[in-house]
Amino acid sequence: MAPVDLTISPWRDAAACLANPDVDFFPPREDTLAIARARAVCAACPVADECLNWALLTNQPDGIWGGHTVKERRAIRRTWLEESQRAS
Ligand code: SF4
């Protein structure tokens, strides 16, 4: 298995959130309006896939990453780990 690069900087420079400092990417889980605002920025982000993969690999416990909430990431991660185990 190839080593995984967990550094954030290679893709972070192109992150759309850098140009949207007023948007909260770590809103309370019940704040659906703030979550929708963050998702809208992520939807237009050129590095959303890299962001989501990084959040999955590092198991980020909070925030919106790649347009996904922590609950959504947990579901993706669970499926991803199950598929990895089946493949090995
Ligand atoms: S996907 Fe969203 S949180 Fe991730 S870098 Fe892009 S704008 Fe920022």
JSON list of C-alpha atoms and ligand atoms in Angstrom, two decimals:
[
{"chain": "A", "resi": 1, "resn": "MET", "atom": "CA", "xyz": [0.00, 0.00, 0.00]},
{"chain": "A", "resi": 2, "resn": "ALA", "atom": "CA", "xyz": [1.34, 3.44, -0.95]},
{"chain": "A", "resi": 3, "resn": "PRO", "atom": "CA", "xyz": [1.98, 5.85, 1.92]},
{"chain": "A", "resi": 4, "resn": "VAL", "atom": "CA", "xyz": [-0.82, 8.37, 2.44]},
{"chain": "A", "resi": 5, "resn": "ASP", "atom": "CA", "xyz": [0.14, 12.04, 2.36]},
{"chain": "A", "resi": 6, "resn": "LEU", "atom": "CA", "xyz": [-1.68, 13.63, 5.29]},
{"chain": "A", "resi": 7, "resn": "THR", "atom": "CA", "xyz": [-0.28, 17.12, 4.76]},
{"chain": "A", "resi": 8, "resn": "ILE", "atom": "CA", "xyz": [-3.00, 19.65, 4.19]},
{"chain": "A", "resi": 9, "resn": "SER", "atom": "CA", "xyz": [-1.04, 22.42, 2.45]},
{"chain": "A", "resi": 10, "resn": "PRO", "atom": "CA", "xyz": [-0.80, 21.04, -1.13]},
{"chain": "A", "resi": 11, "resn": "TRP", "atom": "CA", "xyz": [-4.53, 21.53, -1.77]},
{"chain": "A", "resi": 12, "resn": "ARG", "atom": "CA", "xyz": [-5.45, 24.00, 0.99]},
{"chain": "A", "resi": 13, "resn": "ASP", "atom": "CA", "xyz": [-4.14, 26.97, -1.02]},
{"chain": "A", "resi": 14, "resn": "ALA", "atom": "CA", "xyz": [-6.97, 26.51, -3.56]},
{"chain": "A", "resi": 15, "resn": "ALA", "atom": "CA", "xyz": [-9.69, 26.08, -0.93]},
{"chain": "A", "resi": 16, "resn": "ALA", "atom": "CA", "xyz": [-12.81, 28.16, -1.54]},
{"chain": "A", "resi": 17, "resn": "CYS", "atom": "CA", "xyz": [-13.26, 28.66, 2.20]},
{"chain": "A", "resi": 18, "resn": "LEU", "atom": "CA", "xyz": [-10.17, 30.87, 2.24]},
{"chain": "A", "resi": 19, "resn": "ALA", "atom": "CA", "xyz": [-12.10, 33.41, 0.17]},
{"chain": "A", "resi": 20, "resn": "ASN", "atom": "CA", "xyz": [-15.15, 33.17, 2.46]},
{"chain": "A", "resi": 21, "resn": "PRO", "atom": "CA", "xyz": [-13.91, 34.09, 5.93]},
{"chain": "A", "resi": 22, "resn": "ASP", "atom": "CA", "xyz": [-17.42, 35.04, 7.12]},
{"chain": "A", "resi": 23, "resn": "VAL", "atom": "CA", "xyz": [-18.79, 31.54, 6.56]},
{"chain": "A", "resi": 24, "resn": "ASP", "atom": "CA", "xyz": [-18.66, 29.24, 9.59]},
{"chain": "A", "resi": 25, "resn": "PHE", "atom": "CA", "xyz": [-17.33, 25.79, 8.66]},
{"chain": "A", "resi": 26, "resn": "PHE", "atom": "CA", "xyz": [-17.64, 24.58, 12.26]},
{"chain": "A", "resi": 27, "resn": "PRO", "atom": "CA", "xyz": [-21.26, 25.46, 13.04]},
{"chain": "A", "resi": 28, "resn": "PRO", "atom": "CA", "xyz": [-23.28, 23.80, 15.80]},
{"chain": "A", "resi": 29, "resn": "ARG", "atom": "CA", "xyz": [-24.76, 20.54, 14.49]},
{"chain": "A", "resi": 30, "resn": "GLU", "atom": "CA", "xyz": [-28.33, 21.87, 14.81]},
{"chain": "A", "resi": 31, "resn": "ASP", "atom": "CA", "xyz": [-27.63, 25.11, 12.88]},
{"chain": "A", "resi": 32, "resn": "THR", "atom": "CA", "xyz": [-28.99, 24.01, 9.52]},
{"chain": "A", "resi": 33, "resn": "LEU", "atom": "CA", "xyz": [-28.75, 27.50, 8.00]},
{"chain": "A", "resi": 34, "resn": "ALA", "atom": "CA", "xyz": [-25.03, 27.79, 8.78]},
{"chain": "A", "resi": 35, "resn": "ILE", "atom": "CA", "xyz": [-24.46, 24.25, 7.50]},
{"chain": "A", "resi": 36, "resn": "ALA", "atom": "CA", "xyz": [-26.24, 25.13, 4.25]},
{"chain": "A", "resi": 37, "resn": "ARG", "atom": "CA", "xyz": [-24.08, 28.25, 3.85]},
{"chain": "A", "resi": 38, "resn": "ALA", "atom": "CA", "xyz": [-20.91, 26.20, 4.30]},
{"chain": "A", "resi": 39, "resn": "ARG", "atom": "CA", "xyz": [-22.12, 23.51, 1.90]},
{"chain": "A", "resi": 40, "resn": "ALA", "atom": "CA", "xyz": [-22.81, 26.16, -0.76]},
{"chain": "A", "resi": 41, "resn": "VAL", "atom": "CA", "xyz": [-19.17, 27.28, -0.61]},
{"chain": "A", "resi": 42, "resn": "CYS", "atom": "CA", "xyz": [-17.95, 23.67, -0.69]},
{"chain": "A", "resi": 43, "resn": "ALA", "atom": "CA", "xyz": [-20.13, 22.96, -3.74]},
{"chain": "A", "resi": 44, "resn": "ALA", "atom": "CA", "xyz": [-18.06, 25.41, -5.77]},
{"chain": "A", "resi": 45, "resn": "CYS", "atom": "CA", "xyz": [-14.70, 24.46, -4.25]},
{"chain": "A", "resi": 46, "resn": "PRO", "atom": "CA", "xyz": [-12.09, 23.09, -6.70]},
{"chain": "A", "resi": 47, "resn": "VAL", "atom": "CA", "xyz": [-10.50, 20.91, -4.03]},
{"chain": "A", "resi": 48, "resn": "ALA", "atom": "CA", "xyz": [-13.63, 19.47, -2.42]},
{"chain": "A", "resi": 49, "resn": "ASP", "atom": "CA", "xyz": [-12.58, 15.87, -3.15]},
{"chain": "A", "resi": 50, "resn": "GLU", "atom": "CA", "xyz": [-9.15, 16.39, -1.62]},
{"chain": "A", "resi": 51, "resn": "CYS", "atom": "CA", "xyz": [-10.73, 18.09, 1.38]},
{"chain": "A", "resi": 52, "resn": "LEU", "atom": "CA", "xyz": [-13.21, 15.26, 1.94]},
{"chain": "A", "resi": 53, "resn": "ASN", "atom": "CA", "xyz": [-10.52, 12.60, 1.55]},
{"chain": "A", "resi": 54, "resn": "TRP", "atom": "CA", "xyz": [-8.28, 14.38, 4.05]},
{"chain": "A", "resi": 55, "resn": "ALA", "atom": "CA", "xyz": [-11.13, 14.66, 6.55]},
{"chain": "A", "resi": 56, "resn": "LEU", "atom": "CA", "xyz": [-11.93, 10.94, 6.12]},
{"chain": "A", "resi": 57, "resn": "LEU", "atom": "CA", "xyz": [-8.30, 9.86, 6.43]},
{"chain": "A", "resi": 58, "resn": "THR", "atom": "CA", "xyz": [-7.73, 11.96, 9.54]},
{"chain": "A", "resi": 59, "resn": "ASN", "atom": "CA", "xyz": [-11.21, 11.24, 10.97]},
{"chain": "A", "resi": 60, "resn": "GLN", "atom": "CA", "xyz": [-12.06, 14.88, 11.62]},
{"chain": "A", "resi": 61, "resn": "PRO", "atom": "CA", "xyz": [-14.57, 15.01, 14.49]},
{"chain": "A", "resi": 62, "resn": "ASP", "atom": "CA", "xyz": [-16.16, 18.36, 13.68]},
{"chain": "A", "resi": 63, "resn": "GLY", "atom": "CA", "xyz": [-16.92, 20.79, 10.90]},
{"chain": "A", "resi": 64, "resn": "ILE", "atom": "CA", "xyz": [-17.98, 20.72, 7.28]},
{"chain": "A", "resi": 65, "resn": "TRP", "atom": "CA", "xyz": [-15.31, 19.19, 5.06]},
{"chain": "A", "resi": 66, "resn": "GLY", "atom": "CA", "xyz": [-15.83, 18.59, 1.37]},
{"chain": "A", "resi": 67, "resn": "GLY", "atom": "CA", "xyz": [-19.44, 19.64, 1.83]},
{"chain": "A", "resi": 68, "resn": "HIS", "atom": "CA", "xyz": [-20.17, 16.86, 4.34]},
{"chain": "A", "resi": 69, "resn": "THR", "atom": "CA", "xyz": [-21.13, 16.95, 7.99]},
{"chain": "A", "resi": 70, "resn": "VAL", "atom": "CA", "xyz": [-19.48, 14.74, 10.58]},
{"chain": "A", "resi": 71, "resn": "LYS", "atom": "CA", "xyz": [-22.50, 12.40, 10.55]},
{"chain": "A", "resi": 72, "resn": "GLU", "atom": "CA", "xyz": [-22.29, 12.03, 6.77]},
{"chain": "A", "resi": 73, "resn": "ARG", "atom": "CA", "xyz": [-18.52, 11.49, 6.93]},
{"chain": "A", "resi": 74, "resn": "ARG", "atom": "CA", "xyz": [-18.95, 8.77, 9.53]},
{"chain": "A", "resi": 75, "resn": "ALA", "atom": "CA", "xyz": [-21.29, 6.91, 7.18]},
{"chain": "A", "resi": 76, "resn": "ILE", "atom": "CA", "xyz": [-18.89, 7.32, 4.23]},
{"chain": "A", "resi": 77, "resn": "ARG", "atom": "CA", "xyz": [-15.95, 6.26, 6.40]},
{"chain": "A", "resi": 78, "resn": "ARG", "atom": "CA", "xyz": [-17.77, 3.20, 7.70]},
{"chain": "A", "resi": 79, "resn": "THR", "atom": "CA", "xyz": [-18.55, 2.04, 4.15]},
{"chain": "A", "resi": 80, "resn": "TRP", "atom": "CA", "xyz": [-15.02, 2.88, 3.05]},
{"chain": "A", "resi": 81, "resn": "LEU", "atom": "CA", "xyz": [-13.46, 0.84, 5.90]},
{"chain": "A", "resi": 82, "resn": "GLU", "atom": "CA", "xyz": [-15.80, -2.11, 5.25]},
{"chain": "A", "resi": 83, "resn": "GLU", "atom": "CA", "xyz": [-14.85, -2.10, 1.56]},
{"chain": "A", "resi": 84, "resn": "SER", "atom": "CA", "xyz": [-11.15, -1.90, 2.44]},
{"chain": "A", "resi": 85, "resn": "GLN", "atom": "CA", "xyz": [-11.46, -4.88, 4.79]},
{"chain": "A", "resi": 86, "resn": "ARG", "atom": "CA", "xyz": [-13.34, -6.93, 2.20]},
{"chain": "A", "resi": 87, "resn": "ALA", "atom": "CA", "xyz": [-10.66, -6.13, -0.41]},
{"chain": "A", "resi": 88, "resn": "SER", "atom": "CA", "xyz": [-7.78, -7.24, 1.87]},
{"chain": "B", "resi": 1, "resn": "SF4", "atom": "S1", "xyz": [-14.56, 21.64, 0.32]},
{"chain": "B", "resi": 1, "resn": "SF4", "atom": "FE1", "xyz": [-15.33, 23.26, 1.68]},
{"chain": "B", "resi": 1, "resn": "SF4", "atom": "S2", "xyz": [-14.20, 23.04, 3.60]},
{"chain": "B", "resi": 1, "resn": "SF4", "atom": "FE2", "xyz": [-13.12, 21.87, 2.03]},
{"chain": "B", "resi": 1, "resn": "SF4", "atom": "S3", "xyz": [-11.55, 23.24, 1.25]},
{"chain": "B", "resi": 1, "resn": "SF4", "atom": "FE3", "xyz": [-13.33, 23.46, -0.06]},
{"chain": "B", "resi": 1, "resn": "SF4", "atom": "S4", "xyz": [-14.54, 25.13, 0.78]},
{"chain": "B", "resi": 1, "resn": "SF4", "atom": "FE4", "xyz": [-13.05, 24.53, 2.34]}
]
